[in-house]
Structure formats: C-alpha cells, structure tokens
mmCIF file of N, CA and C in Angstrom:
data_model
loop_
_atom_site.group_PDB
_atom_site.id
_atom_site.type_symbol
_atom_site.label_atom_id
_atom_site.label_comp_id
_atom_site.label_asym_id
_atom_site.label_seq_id
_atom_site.Cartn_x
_atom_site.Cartn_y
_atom_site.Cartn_z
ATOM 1 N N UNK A 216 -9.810 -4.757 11.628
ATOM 2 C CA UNK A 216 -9.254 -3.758 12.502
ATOM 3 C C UNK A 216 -9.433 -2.391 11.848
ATOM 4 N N UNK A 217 -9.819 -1.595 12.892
ATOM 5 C CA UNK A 217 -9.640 -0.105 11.743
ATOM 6 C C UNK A 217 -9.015 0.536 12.332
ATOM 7 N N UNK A 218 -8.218 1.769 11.310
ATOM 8 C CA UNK A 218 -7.513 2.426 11.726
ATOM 9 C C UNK A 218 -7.960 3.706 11.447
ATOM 10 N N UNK A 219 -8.269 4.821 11.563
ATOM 11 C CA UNK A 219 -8.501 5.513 11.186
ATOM 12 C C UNK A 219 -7.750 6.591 10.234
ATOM 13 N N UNK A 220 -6.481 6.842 10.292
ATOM 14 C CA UNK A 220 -5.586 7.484 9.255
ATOM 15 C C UNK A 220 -4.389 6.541 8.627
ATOM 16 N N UNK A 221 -5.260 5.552 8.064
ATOM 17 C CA UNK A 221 -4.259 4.342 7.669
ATOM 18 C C UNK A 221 -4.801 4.349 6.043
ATOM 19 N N UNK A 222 -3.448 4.499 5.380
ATOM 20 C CA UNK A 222 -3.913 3.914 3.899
ATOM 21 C C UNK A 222 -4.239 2.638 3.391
ATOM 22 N N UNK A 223 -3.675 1.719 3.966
ATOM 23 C CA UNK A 223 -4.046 0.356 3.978
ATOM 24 C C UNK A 223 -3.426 -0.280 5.279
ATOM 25 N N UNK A 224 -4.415 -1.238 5.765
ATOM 26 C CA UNK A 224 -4.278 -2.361 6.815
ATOM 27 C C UNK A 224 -4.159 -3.348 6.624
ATOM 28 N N UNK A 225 -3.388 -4.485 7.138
ATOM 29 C CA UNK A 225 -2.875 -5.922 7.087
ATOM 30 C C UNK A 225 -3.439 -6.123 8.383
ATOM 31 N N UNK A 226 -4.343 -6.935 8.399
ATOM 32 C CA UNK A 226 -4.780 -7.395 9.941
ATOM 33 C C UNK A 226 -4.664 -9.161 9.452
ATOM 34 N N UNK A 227 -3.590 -9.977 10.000
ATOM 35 C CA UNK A 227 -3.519 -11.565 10.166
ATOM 36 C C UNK A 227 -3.292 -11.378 7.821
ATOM 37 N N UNK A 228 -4.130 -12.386 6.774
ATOM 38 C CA UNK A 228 -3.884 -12.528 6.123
ATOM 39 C C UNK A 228 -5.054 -11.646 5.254
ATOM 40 N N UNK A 229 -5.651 -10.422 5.626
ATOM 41 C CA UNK A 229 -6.401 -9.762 5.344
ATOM 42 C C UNK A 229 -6.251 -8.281 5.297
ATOM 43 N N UNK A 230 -6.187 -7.761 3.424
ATOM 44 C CA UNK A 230 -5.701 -6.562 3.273
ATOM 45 C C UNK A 230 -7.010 -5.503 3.400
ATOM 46 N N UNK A 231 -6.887 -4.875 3.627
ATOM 47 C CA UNK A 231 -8.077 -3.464 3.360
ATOM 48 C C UNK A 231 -7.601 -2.052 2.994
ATOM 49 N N UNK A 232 -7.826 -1.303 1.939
ATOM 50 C CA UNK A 232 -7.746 0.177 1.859
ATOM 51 C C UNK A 232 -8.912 1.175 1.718
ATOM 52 N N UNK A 233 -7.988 2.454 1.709
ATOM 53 C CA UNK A 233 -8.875 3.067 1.975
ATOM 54 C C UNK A 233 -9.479 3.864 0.805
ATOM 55 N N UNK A 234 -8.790 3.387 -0.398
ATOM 56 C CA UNK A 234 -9.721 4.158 -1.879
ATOM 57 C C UNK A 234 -8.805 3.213 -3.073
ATOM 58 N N UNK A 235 -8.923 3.808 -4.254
ATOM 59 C CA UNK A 235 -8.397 3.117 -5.553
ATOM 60 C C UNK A 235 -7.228 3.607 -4.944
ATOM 61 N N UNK A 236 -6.318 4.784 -5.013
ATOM 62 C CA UNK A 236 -4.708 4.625 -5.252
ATOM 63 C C UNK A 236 -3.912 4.023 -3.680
ATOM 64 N N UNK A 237 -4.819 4.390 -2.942
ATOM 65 C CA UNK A 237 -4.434 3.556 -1.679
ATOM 66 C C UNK A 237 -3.914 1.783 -1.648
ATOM 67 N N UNK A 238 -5.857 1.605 -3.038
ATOM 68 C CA UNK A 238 -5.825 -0.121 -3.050
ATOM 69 C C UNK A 238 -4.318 -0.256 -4.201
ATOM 70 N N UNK A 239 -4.136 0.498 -5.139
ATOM 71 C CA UNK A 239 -2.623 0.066 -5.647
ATOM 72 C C UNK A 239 -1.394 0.382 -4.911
ATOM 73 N N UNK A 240 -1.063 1.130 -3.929
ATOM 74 C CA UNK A 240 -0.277 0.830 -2.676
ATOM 75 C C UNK A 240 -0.594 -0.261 -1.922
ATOM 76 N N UNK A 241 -1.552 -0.419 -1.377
ATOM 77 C CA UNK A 241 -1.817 -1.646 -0.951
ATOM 78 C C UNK A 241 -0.933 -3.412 -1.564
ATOM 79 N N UNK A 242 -1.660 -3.451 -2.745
ATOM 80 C CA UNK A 242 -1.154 -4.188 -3.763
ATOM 81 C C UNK A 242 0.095 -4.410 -4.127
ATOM 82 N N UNK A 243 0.801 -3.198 -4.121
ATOM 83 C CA UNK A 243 2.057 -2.986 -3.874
ATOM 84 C C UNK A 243 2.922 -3.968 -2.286
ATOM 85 N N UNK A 244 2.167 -3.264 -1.456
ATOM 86 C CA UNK A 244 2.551 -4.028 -0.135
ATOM 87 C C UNK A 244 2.213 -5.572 -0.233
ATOM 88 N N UNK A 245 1.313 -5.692 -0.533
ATOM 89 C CA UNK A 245 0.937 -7.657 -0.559
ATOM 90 C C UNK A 245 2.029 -8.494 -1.426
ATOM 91 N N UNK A 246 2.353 -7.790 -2.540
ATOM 92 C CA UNK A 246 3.441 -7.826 -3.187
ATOM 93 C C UNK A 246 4.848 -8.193 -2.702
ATOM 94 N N UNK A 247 4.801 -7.021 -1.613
ATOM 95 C CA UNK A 247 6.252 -6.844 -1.213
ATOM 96 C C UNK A 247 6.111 -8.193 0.213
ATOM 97 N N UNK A 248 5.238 -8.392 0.639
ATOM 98 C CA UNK A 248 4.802 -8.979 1.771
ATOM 99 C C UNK A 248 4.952 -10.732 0.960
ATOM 100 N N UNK A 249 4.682 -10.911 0.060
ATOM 101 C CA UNK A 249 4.753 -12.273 -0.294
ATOM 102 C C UNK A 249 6.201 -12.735 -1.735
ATOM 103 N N UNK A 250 6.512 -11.783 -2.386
ATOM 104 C CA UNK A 250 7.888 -11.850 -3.428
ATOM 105 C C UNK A 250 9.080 -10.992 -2.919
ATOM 106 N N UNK A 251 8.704 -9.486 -2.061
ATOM 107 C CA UNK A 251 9.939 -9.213 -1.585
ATOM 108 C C UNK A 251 9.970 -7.459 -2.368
ATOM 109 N N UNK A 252 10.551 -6.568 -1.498
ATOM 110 C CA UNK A 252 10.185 -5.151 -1.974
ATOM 111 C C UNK A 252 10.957 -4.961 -3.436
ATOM 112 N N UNK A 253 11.836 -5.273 -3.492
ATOM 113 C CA UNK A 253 12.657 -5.359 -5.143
ATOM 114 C C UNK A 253 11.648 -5.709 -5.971
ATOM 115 N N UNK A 254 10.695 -6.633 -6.069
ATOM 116 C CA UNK A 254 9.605 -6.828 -6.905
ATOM 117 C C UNK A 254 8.563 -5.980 -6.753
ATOM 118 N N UNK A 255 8.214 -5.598 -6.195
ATOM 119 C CA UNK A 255 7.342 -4.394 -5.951
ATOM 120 C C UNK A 255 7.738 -3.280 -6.399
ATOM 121 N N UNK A 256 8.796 -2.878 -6.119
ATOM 122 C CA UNK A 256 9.444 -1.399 -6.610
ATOM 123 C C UNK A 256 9.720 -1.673 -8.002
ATOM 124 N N UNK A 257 10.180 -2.813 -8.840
ATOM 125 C CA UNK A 257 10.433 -3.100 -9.983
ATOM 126 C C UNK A 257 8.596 -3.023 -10.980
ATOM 127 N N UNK A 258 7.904 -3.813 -10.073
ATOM 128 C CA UNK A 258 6.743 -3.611 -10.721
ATOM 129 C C UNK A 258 5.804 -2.119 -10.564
ATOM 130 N N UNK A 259 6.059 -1.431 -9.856
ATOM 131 C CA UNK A 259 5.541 0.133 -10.060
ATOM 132 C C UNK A 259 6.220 0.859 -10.239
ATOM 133 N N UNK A 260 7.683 0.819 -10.860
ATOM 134 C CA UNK A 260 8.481 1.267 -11.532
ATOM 135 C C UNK A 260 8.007 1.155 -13.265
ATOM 136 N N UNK A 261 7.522 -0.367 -13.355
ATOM 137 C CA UNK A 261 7.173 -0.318 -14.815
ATOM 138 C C UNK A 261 5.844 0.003 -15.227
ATOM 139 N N UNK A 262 4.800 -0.281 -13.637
ATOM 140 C CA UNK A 262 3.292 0.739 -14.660
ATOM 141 C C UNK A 262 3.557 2.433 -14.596
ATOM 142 N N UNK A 263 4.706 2.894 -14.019
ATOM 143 C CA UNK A 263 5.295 3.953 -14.073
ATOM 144 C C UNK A 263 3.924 4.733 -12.861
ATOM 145 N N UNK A 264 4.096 3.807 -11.471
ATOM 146 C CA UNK A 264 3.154 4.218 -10.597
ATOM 147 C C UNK A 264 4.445 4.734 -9.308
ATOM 148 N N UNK A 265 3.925 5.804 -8.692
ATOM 149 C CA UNK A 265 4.795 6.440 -7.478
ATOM 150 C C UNK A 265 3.902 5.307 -6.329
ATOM 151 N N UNK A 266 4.843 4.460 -6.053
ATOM 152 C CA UNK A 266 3.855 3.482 -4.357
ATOM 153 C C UNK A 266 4.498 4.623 -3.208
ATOM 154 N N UNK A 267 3.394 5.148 -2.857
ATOM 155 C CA UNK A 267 3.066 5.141 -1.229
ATOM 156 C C UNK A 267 3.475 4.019 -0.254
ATOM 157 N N UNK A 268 4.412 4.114 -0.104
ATOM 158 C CA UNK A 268 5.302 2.817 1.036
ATOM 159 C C UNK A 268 4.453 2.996 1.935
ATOM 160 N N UNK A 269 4.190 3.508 2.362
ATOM 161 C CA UNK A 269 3.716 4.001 4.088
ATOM 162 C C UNK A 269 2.357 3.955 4.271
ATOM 163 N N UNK A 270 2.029 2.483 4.702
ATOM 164 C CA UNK A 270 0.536 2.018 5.188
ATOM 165 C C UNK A 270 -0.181 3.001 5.937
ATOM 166 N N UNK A 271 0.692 4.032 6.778
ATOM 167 C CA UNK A 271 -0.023 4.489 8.010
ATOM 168 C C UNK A 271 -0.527 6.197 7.828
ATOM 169 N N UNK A 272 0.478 6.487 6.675
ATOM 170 C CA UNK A 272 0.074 7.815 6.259
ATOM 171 C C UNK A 272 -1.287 7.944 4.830
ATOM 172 N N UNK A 273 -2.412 8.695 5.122
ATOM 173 C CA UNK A 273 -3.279 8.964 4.621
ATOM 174 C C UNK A 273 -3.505 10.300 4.638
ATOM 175 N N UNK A 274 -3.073 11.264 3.274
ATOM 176 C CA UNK A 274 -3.195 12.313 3.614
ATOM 177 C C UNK A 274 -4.640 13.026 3.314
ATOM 178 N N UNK A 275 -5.488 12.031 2.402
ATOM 179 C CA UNK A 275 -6.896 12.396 2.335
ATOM 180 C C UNK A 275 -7.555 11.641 3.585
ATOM 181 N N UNK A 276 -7.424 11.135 4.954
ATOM 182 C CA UNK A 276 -7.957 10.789 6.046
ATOM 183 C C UNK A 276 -8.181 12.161 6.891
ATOM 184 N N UNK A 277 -8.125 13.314 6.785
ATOM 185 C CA UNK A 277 -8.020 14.275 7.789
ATOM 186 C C UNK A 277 -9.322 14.971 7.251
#
C-alpha cells in the first residue's frame, strides 16, 4: 500500500518505511505492535532514541 506522507506503513503483517530514522520508528512500532508500547518506549529510552510515534507524519515527505 502506499502512502504518500507516511513514515512507516503496516499493510496486513508487512512493515515498510520511508528512510533509516523512519525504519527505527518503524521498529519501534513492530515492537509496540507485538510486546506492547511500555517495551518500546523502555527500549528507545535506553538506545537514548526520540521514537516518532506517529506512522502518518513525515516531515521530510513534502
């Protein structure tokens, strides 16, 4: 599926982004999508990474 100002897409069991820090938001989400957002936020809390929650905002898409 594409989206056009999407940082990452979940289409059925298939992730896609749209660059490297997108794909570690992403990662983040698959994360949160299969252990639960507490593990996610705990784990980019400790590579000391800011996650982009928000699949749909891409501010380098414009």
């Amino acid at each position: 599926m594409w989206v056009k100002e999407a940082r990452w897409v979940k289409d059925g069991n298939i992730y896609t982004s749209s660059g490297v820090s997108a794909g570690m938001d992403m990662a983040l989400g698959f994360i949160e999508d299969l252990i639960g957002k507490e593990k996610a936020v705990e784990i980019s809390q400790g590579i000391e990474y800011f996650w982009n929650e928000d699949s749909k905002y891409d501010p380098f898409s414009k």
